[in-house]
Structure formats: structure tokens, C-alpha cells
Coordinates of N, CA and C and ligand atoms in Angstrom, one line a residue:
M21 N 4.2 2.8 18.2 CA 4.1 1.5 17.8 C 5.4 0.9 18.5
S22 N 5.5 -0.2 19.1 CA 5.6 -1.2 20.5 C 6.7 -2.1 19.4
V23 N 6.6 -2.6 18.9 CA 7.1 -3.8 17.7 C 6.8 -3.4 16.5
P24 N 8.2 -3.4 16.0 CA 7.6 -3.4 14.1 C 7.3 -4.6 13.9
R25 N 6.4 -4.0 12.8 CA 5.5 -5.1 11.8 C 6.5 -5.5 10.9
E26 N 6.3 -6.7 10.9 CA 6.9 -8.0 9.7 C 6.6 -8.6 9.0
G27 N 7.0 -9.2 8.2 CA 5.7 -9.7 6.7 C 6.9 -10.6 5.9
G28 N 6.3 -10.8 4.7 CA 6.6 -11.6 3.7 C 5.8 -12.5 2.9
C29 N 6.1 -13.5 2.3 CA 5.9 -14.2 1.0 C 5.1 -15.3 1.6
A30 N 4.6 -16.1 0.8 CA 4.3 -17.2 1.1 C 5.1 -18.2 1.6
C31 N 6.2 -18.7 0.7 CA 7.2 -19.4 1.0 C 8.4 -18.9 1.8
G32 N 8.2 -17.4 2.4 CA 9.0 -17.5 3.3 C 10.6 -16.9 3.1
K33 N 11.0 -16.3 1.4 CA 11.8 -16.1 1.3 C 12.3 -14.9 0.9
V34 N 11.3 -14.1 0.9 CA 11.0 -12.4 1.2 C 11.0 -12.3 2.2
R35 N 11.0 -11.4 3.4 CA 11.0 -11.3 5.0 C 11.1 -9.7 4.5
Y36 N 10.1 -9.2 5.2 CA 10.6 -7.2 5.3 C 10.0 -7.0 7.0
R37 N 10.7 -6.2 7.5 CA 10.3 -5.4 8.5 C 10.1 -3.8 8.5
L38 N 9.0 -3.0 9.0 CA 8.6 -1.8 9.0 C 9.3 -1.5 10.2
V39 N 10.4 -0.5 9.6 CA 11.0 0.3 11.1 C 9.8 1.1 11.4
S40 N 9.2 2.3 10.9 CA 7.7 2.5 11.6 C 6.7 2.4 11.4
D41 N 5.8 3.1 11.9 CA 3.8 3.4 11.2 C 4.4 3.6 9.9
P42 N 3.0 3.4 8.9 CA 3.2 3.8 7.8 C 2.5 5.0 7.9
M43 N 2.8 5.6 6.5 CA 2.3 7.1 6.8 C 1.0 7.0 6.8
I44 N -0.2 6.0 6.0 CA -1.3 6.3 5.6 C -1.4 5.0 4.9
V45 N -2.6 4.5 5.7 CA -3.0 3.2 5.5 C -4.3 3.0 4.3
H46 N -4.4 2.6 3.2 CA -5.7 2.8 1.9 C -5.9 1.8 1.8
C47 N -7.5 1.6 1.6 CA -8.0 0.4 1.0 C -8.4 0.8 -0.2
C48 N -7.9 0.6 -1.5 CA -8.5 0.8 -2.9 C -9.3 0.0 -3.2
H49 N -10.2 0.5 -3.9 CA -11.2 -0.2 -4.9 C -11.1 0.4 -6.1
C50 N -9.8 0.2 -6.6 CA -10.2 0.7 -8.1 C -9.6 -0.7 -8.9
L51 N -10.3 -0.7 -10.1 CA -10.6 -1.8 -11.4 C -8.6 -2.4 -11.2
N52 N -8.1 -1.5 -11.1 CA -6.4 -2.3 -10.9 C -6.3 -3.3 -10.2
C53 N -6.7 -2.6 -9.2 CA -5.8 -3.1 -7.7 C -7.5 -4.2 -7.7
Q54 N -8.2 -4.3 -8.2 CA -9.0 -5.4 -8.5 C -8.9 -6.8 -9.0
R55 N -8.2 -6.1 -10.1 CA -7.8 -7.3 -11.1 C -6.2 -7.7 -10.8
Q56 N -5.3 -6.7 -10.2 CA -4.1 -7.1 -9.9 C -4.1 -8.3 -8.5
T57 N -4.7 -8.3 -8.1 CA -5.0 -9.2 -6.2 C -5.8 -10.1 -6.9
G58 N -7.1 -10.2 -7.5 CA -8.1 -10.8 -7.7 C -8.8 -11.0 -6.8
S59 N -9.1 -10.0 -5.9 CA -10.4 -9.3 -4.9 C -11.4 -8.2 -4.9
A60 N -11.3 -7.9 -4.1 CA -12.4 -7.0 -4.2 C -11.9 -5.4 -4.1
F61 N -10.4 -5.6 -3.1 CA -9.9 -4.1 -3.2 C -8.4 -5.0 -2.4
V62 N -7.7 -3.7 -2.2 CA -6.6 -4.0 -1.8 C -6.0 -2.8 -0.5
I63 N -5.5 -3.4 0.3 CA -5.1 -3.1 1.4 C -3.5 -2.5 1.5
N64 N -3.4 -1.3 1.6 CA -1.9 -0.7 1.2 C -1.1 -0.3 2.5
L65 N 0.1 -0.2 2.7 CA 0.6 0.8 3.5 C 1.6 1.4 3.1
L66 N 1.1 2.7 2.9 CA 2.5 3.6 2.6 C 3.4 3.9 3.3
I67 N 4.3 3.9 2.8 CA 5.7 3.7 3.9 C 7.1 4.4 3.1
E68 N 7.9 4.6 3.9 CA 9.2 5.4 3.2 C 9.7 4.2 2.4
A69 N 10.6 4.0 1.2 CA 11.5 2.5 1.1 C 12.4 2.2 1.7
D70 N 13.0 3.3 2.7 CA 13.7 2.9 3.6 C 13.6 3.0 4.9
R71 N 12.4 2.7 4.8 CA 11.6 2.2 6.9 C 11.6 0.8 6.3
V72 N 11.7 0.2 4.7 CA 11.1 -1.1 4.9 C 12.3 -1.7 4.7
E73 N 13.2 -2.6 5.8 CA 14.4 -3.2 5.6 C 13.7 -4.5 5.4
L74 N 14.9 -5.1 4.5 CA 14.8 -6.4 3.6 C 15.3 -7.5 4.7
L75 N 15.3 -8.7 5.2 CA 15.6 -9.4 5.7 C 15.5 -10.9 4.7
G76 N 15.3 -11.1 3.8 CA 15.3 -12.3 3.2 C 16.2 -12.0 1.7
D77 N 15.4 -12.5 0.5 CA 15.3 -12.2 -0.4 C 15.1 -10.7 -0.8
E78 N 15.8 -10.6 -2.0 CA 15.0 -9.3 -2.6 C 13.7 -10.0 -3.9
P79 N 13.2 -9.0 -3.7 CA 11.4 -8.9 -4.6 C 12.0 -8.7 -5.6
V80 N 11.8 -9.2 -6.7 CA 12.0 -9.1 -8.2 C 10.8 -7.7 -8.9
S81 N 11.0 -7.1 -9.4 CA 10.1 -5.7 -9.8 C 9.2 -6.4 -11.2
V82 N 7.7 -6.4 -11.1 CA 7.3 -7.0 -12.8 C 6.7 -5.5 -13.1
D83 N 6.5 -5.1 -14.2 CA 5.6 -4.2 -14.6 C 4.6 -4.6 -14.9
V84 N 3.4 -3.7 -14.2 CA 2.3 -4.3 -14.5 C 1.3 -3.6 -15.3
P85 N 1.1 -3.2 -16.8 CA 0.2 -2.3 -17.0 C -1.3 -2.1 -16.3
R86 N -1.5 -0.9 -16.6 CA -2.9 -0.5 -15.8 C -3.6 0.6 -16.7
D87 N -4.8 0.3 -16.1 CA -5.5 1.0 -17.4 C -5.5 2.5 -17.5
D88 N -5.1 3.2 -17.3 CA -4.5 4.3 -17.8 C -3.0 4.6 -18.8
G89 N -2.6 3.5 -18.8 CA -1.1 3.4 -19.8 C -0.2 3.2 -19.0
S90 N -0.4 3.5 -17.7 CA 1.1 3.9 -17.1 C 1.2 2.3 -16.5
A91 N 2.3 2.1 -15.8 CA 2.8 0.3 -15.0 C 2.5 0.8 -13.6
Q92 N 2.7 0.3 -13.1 CA 2.9 -0.1 -12.1 C 3.8 -1.1 -11.4
K93 N 4.8 -1.1 -10.6 CA 5.8 -1.7 -10.2 C 5.5 -2.6 -9.1
I94 N 5.5 -3.7 -9.3 CA 4.9 -4.6 -8.3 C 6.2 -5.7 -7.9
S95 N 6.6 -5.6 -6.7 CA 7.6 -6.3 -6.3 C 7.3 -7.7 -6.0
R96 N 7.5 -9.0 -6.2 CA 7.5 -10.2 -5.9 C 8.4 -11.4 -5.3
C97 N 7.9 -12.2 -4.5 CA 9.1 -13.0 -4.2 C 9.9 -14.1 -5.8
P98 N 10.6 -13.5 -5.7 CA 11.0 -14.5 -7.0 C 10.8 -16.3 -7.3
T99 N 10.5 -16.4 -5.8 CA 10.3 -18.1 -6.1 C 8.6 -18.4 -6.0
C100 N 8.1 -17.6 -4.8 CA 6.6 -18.1 -5.4 C 5.7 -16.7 -5.5
Q101 N 6.3 -16.1 -5.9 CA 5.6 -15.0 -6.7 C 4.5 -13.9 -6.0
V102 N 4.8 -14.5 -5.0 CA 3.2 -13.4 -3.8 C 4.2 -11.9 -4.2
A103 N 3.0 -11.1 -4.2 CA 3.3 -9.1 -4.7 C 3.3 -9.1 -2.9
V104 N 4.7 -8.8 -2.6 CA 4.6 -7.7 -1.0 C 4.5 -6.5 -1.4
Y105 N 5.0 -6.0 -2.3 CA 4.8 -4.4 -2.5 C 4.7 -3.7 -3.8
S106 N 4.2 -2.6 -4.0 CA 4.8 -2.1 -5.8 C 4.6 -0.4 -5.0
D107 N 4.8 0.3 -6.1 CA 5.2 1.5 -6.3 C 4.5 2.1 -7.8
Y108 N 4.4 3.3 -7.4 CA 3.9 4.4 -8.3 C 4.6 5.0 -9.1
G109 N 6.0 4.8 -9.6 CA 6.5 5.6 -10.3 C 7.9 6.1 -9.5
R110 N 7.5 6.1 -7.7 CA 7.9 7.0 -6.8 C 8.8 5.6 -6.4
P111 N 9.7 5.2 -6.4 CA 9.8 4.3 -5.9 C 10.8 4.4 -4.3
E112 N 10.9 6.0 -4.3 CA 10.9 6.6 -2.8 C 9.9 6.0 -1.8
V113 N 8.5 6.1 -2.6 CA 7.4 5.4 -1.0 C 6.7 4.2 -2.0
L114 N 6.7 3.4 -0.8 CA 6.3 1.5 -0.7 C 4.8 1.8 -0.4
F115 N 3.6 0.8 -1.5 CA 2.0 1.0 -1.0 C 2.7 -1.0 -0.4
V116 N 3.0 -1.2 0.9 CA 3.1 -2.6 1.7 C 1.4 -3.2 1.5
R117 N 1.6 -4.3 0.8 CA 0.5 -5.3 1.0 C 0.3 -5.8 1.7
A118 N -1.1 -5.0 3.0 CA -1.2 -5.7 4.5 C -1.7 -6.9 4.5
G119 N -1.7 -7.8 3.6 CA -2.2 -9.8 3.8 C -0.9 -9.7 3.7
T120 N 0.2 -9.6 3.6 CA 1.2 -10.0 3.9 C 2.2 -9.7 5.1
L121 N 1.2 -9.1 5.6 CA 1.9 -8.7 7.2 C 1.5 -10.1 8.2
D122 N 2.5 -10.4 8.8 CA 2.6 -11.4 9.8 C 1.3 -11.0 10.3
N123 N 0.5 -9.7 11.0 CA -0.2 -9.8 11.2 C -0.9 -8.8 10.6
P124 N -1.9 -9.4 9.9 CA -2.6 -8.4 8.9 C -3.9 -7.4 9.7
A125 N -4.0 -8.1 11.2 CA -5.1 -6.9 11.9 C -4.9 -6.0 12.6
S126 N -3.2 -5.8 12.2 CA -2.5 -4.6 13.0 C -2.3 -3.5 12.4
V127 N -3.2 -3.4 11.3 CA -3.9 -1.9 10.6 C -5.4 -2.3 10.0
S128 N -5.6 -0.9 10.0 CA -7.0 -0.8 9.1 C -7.0 0.1 8.4
P129 N -7.7 0.6 7.5 CA -7.8 0.9 6.4 C -7.9 2.9 7.6
D130 N -7.2 3.8 6.6 CA -7.9 5.0 7.0 C -8.2 6.1 6.4
V131 N -8.3 5.7 5.4 CA -9.0 6.0 3.7 C -9.8 5.2 2.8
H132 N -10.7 5.1 1.9 CA -10.9 4.4 1.5 C -11.1 5.0 0.3
I133 N -10.7 4.3 -0.7 CA -10.4 5.7 -2.2 C -11.1 4.7 -3.4
F134 N -11.5 5.4 -4.6 CA -11.9 4.7 -5.8 C -13.3 3.7 -5.0
T135 N -14.0 4.4 -4.4 CA -15.3 3.6 -4.1 C -16.2 4.0 -5.3
K136 N -15.9 4.0 -6.3 CA -16.8 4.4 -7.3 C -17.2 3.0 -8.1
S137 N -16.0 2.6 -7.8 CA -15.9 0.8 -8.4 C -15.7 -0.2 -7.1
K138 N -16.3 0.5 -6.5 CA -16.7 -0.9 -5.0 C -17.7 -1.5 -5.5
L139 N -17.1 -3.0 -5.1 CA -18.0 -3.7 -5.5 C -19.2 -3.6 -4.3
E140 N -20.5 -4.0 -4.9 CA -22.3 -3.4 -4.1 C -21.8 -4.4 -2.6
W141 N -21.8 -5.1 -2.5 CA -21.5 -6.0 -1.9 C -20.7 -5.4 -0.4
V142 N -19.6 -5.0 -0.7 CA -18.8 -4.3 0.4 C -19.5 -3.0 0.8
T143 N -19.7 -3.2 2.2 CA -19.7 -2.4 3.0 C -19.0 -1.1 3.4
L144 N -19.3 -0.4 4.1 CA -17.8 0.7 4.2 C -18.4 0.8 5.7
P145 N -17.5 1.2 7.0 CA -17.6 1.8 8.3 C -18.1 3.3 7.8
V146 N -18.7 4.2 8.7 CA -19.2 5.1 8.8 C -18.2 5.4 9.1
S147 N -17.2 5.5 9.6 CA -16.5 6.4 10.5 C -15.0 6.0 10.0
V148 N -14.8 5.6 8.8 CA -13.9 6.0 7.9 C -14.1 6.7 6.7
P149 N -13.5 7.8 6.5 CA -13.2 8.6 5.1 C -13.1 7.5 4.0
A150 N -14.1 7.9 3.5 CA -14.1 7.3 2.3 C -14.4 8.5 0.3
V151 N -13.9 8.2 -0.3 CA -14.4 9.2 -1.4 C -14.3 8.0 -2.8
E152 N -15.1 8.7 -3.5 CA -15.3 8.6 -5.0 C -14.0 8.0 -5.9
V153 N -13.3 9.1 -6.2 CA -11.6 8.6 -6.7 C -10.7 8.8 -5.4
Y154 N -10.5 10.2 -5.4 CA -9.0 10.5 -4.9 C -9.2 11.7 -3.9
Y155 N -8.4 11.9 -2.9 CA -8.5 12.8 -2.1 C -7.6 13.9 -1.9
D156 N -7.6 15.3 -1.0 CA -6.8 16.3 -0.7 C -5.8 15.6 0.1
R157 N -4.6 14.9 -0.1 CA -3.5 14.8 1.6 C -3.9 15.3 2.4
K158 N -3.7 17.1 2.5 CA -3.8 17.9 3.5 C -5.2 17.5 4.4
E159 N -6.4 17.3 3.7 CA -7.6 16.9 4.2 C -7.6 15.5 5.0
I160 N -6.9 14.2 4.5 CA -6.8 12.9 5.5 C -5.2 12.7 6.2
W161 N -4.4 13.1 5.5 CA -3.5 13.0 6.0 C -2.9 13.3 7.8
P162 N -2.4 12.5 9.1 CA -2.0 13.5 10.0 C -0.7 14.4 10.1
A163 N -0.2 14.8 10.7 CA 0.6 16.1 10.2 C 1.8 15.6 10.3
S164 N 2.0 14.5 11.2 CA 3.2 13.9 11.1 C 3.5 13.4 9.8
S165 N 2.6 12.9 9.0 CA 2.8 11.9 7.9 C 2.8 13.1 6.7
L166 N 2.4 14.7 6.6 CA 2.6 15.0 5.7 C 3.8 15.6 5.9
E167 N 4.7 15.9 6.9 CA 6.2 15.9 6.7 C 7.1 15.3 6.5
R168 N 6.5 13.9 6.3 CA 7.2 12.7 6.1 C 7.1 12.6 4.8
I169 N 6.1 12.7 4.2 CA 6.4 13.0 2.5 C 6.4 13.9 1.9
D170 N 6.8 15.3 2.6 CA 7.0 16.1 2.0 C 9.0 15.7 1.6
T171 N 9.4 15.4 3.2 CA 10.6 15.0 2.8 C 10.9 14.3 2.1
V172 N 10.4 13.1 1.7 CA 10.4 12.8 0.4 C 10.5 12.7 -0.7
L173 N 9.1 13.4 -0.9 CA 9.2 14.1 -1.9 C 10.1 15.1 -2.5
S174 N 11.0 16.1 -2.2 CA 11.7 16.6 -2.0 C 13.0 16.9 -2.1
S175 N 13.2 15.0 -1.9 CA 14.7 15.0 -1.9 C 15.0 14.0 -2.8
Ligands
ZN206 ZN1 8.1 -16.2 -1.5
ZN207 ZN1 -6.2 0.9 -6.6

């Protein structure tokens, strides 16, 4: 990666910089993500929280209920309420929403997940792995990313 990716909310008060590439990019077609985004799927960059530099206001974390009864912490701009990232109970790993990048085209999904609830009119490329629900990390992630997630989860 030559230039670090940056992004932010709609009003510009929340700004962030990703100091490295993400570990993996998910395109999630689950019903929770559809509801949260009001759209067909979400695109998340999974990255260590300490590799996300906040350049502006601190996002506020909102507990959003999921179908399984758990809560997903979605971090939003306190002013315009755009969601910039979330976490699933491990705050060391952030799921940065690709649509908030200044250049969303700088990433593309490494894997499509929860295709069992994918909307019928969404056609997936055959070249990208797609799974009905979830997957075994070892089968999808590059070795360097596996090392990174082991470091995060063991600390
Ligand atoms: Zn904002
Ligand atoms: Zn999802």
C-alpha cells in the first residue's frame, strides 16, 4: 500500500486513516447487515483497532441488536450519525465500512459471506470465494493476515 487509506462520515467531523491494509475484506449478505445499512449487503474492512487513526471527532458507539440476541457495537459520527465502523464484541478488531472510504474503489471483497440470504438480483463474481454462512479463516485468509489476527486475539 503506497498511500494510507482515509475516510470519514458525511459531515466530515469523523475522519480516520488506516495505517495498513486490512487483514481481509468481507462482503456480508446477512439480514443483520441488510437491515443496518438499509441496503443489499455491507462491505467491511477487518483491521486492528490500533491501525485505525482517528483524525477528528471520536465516534459514538451504539449497541444495535442482532437476530441472535447479541449486540453489535456500531460507531457513528456524533453529529451526522453515519456509521463508520463496528465491532462484534472484540474491540481490538474493527470492521470499517468501505463505503466511508474516500476512495471506496480502493478495496474489493476477498470473500462473500452469508450468501444464503443474498438478494437474488445480486450476482457474484465466480473468481471470489463465496460461502453460505461463514468459513474457516485458514482456508481464506493470507498467511500474513492469519499472523496478524493471532497476535490480536492472543493479547
Ligand atoms: Zn459526521
Ligand atoms: Zn452481516
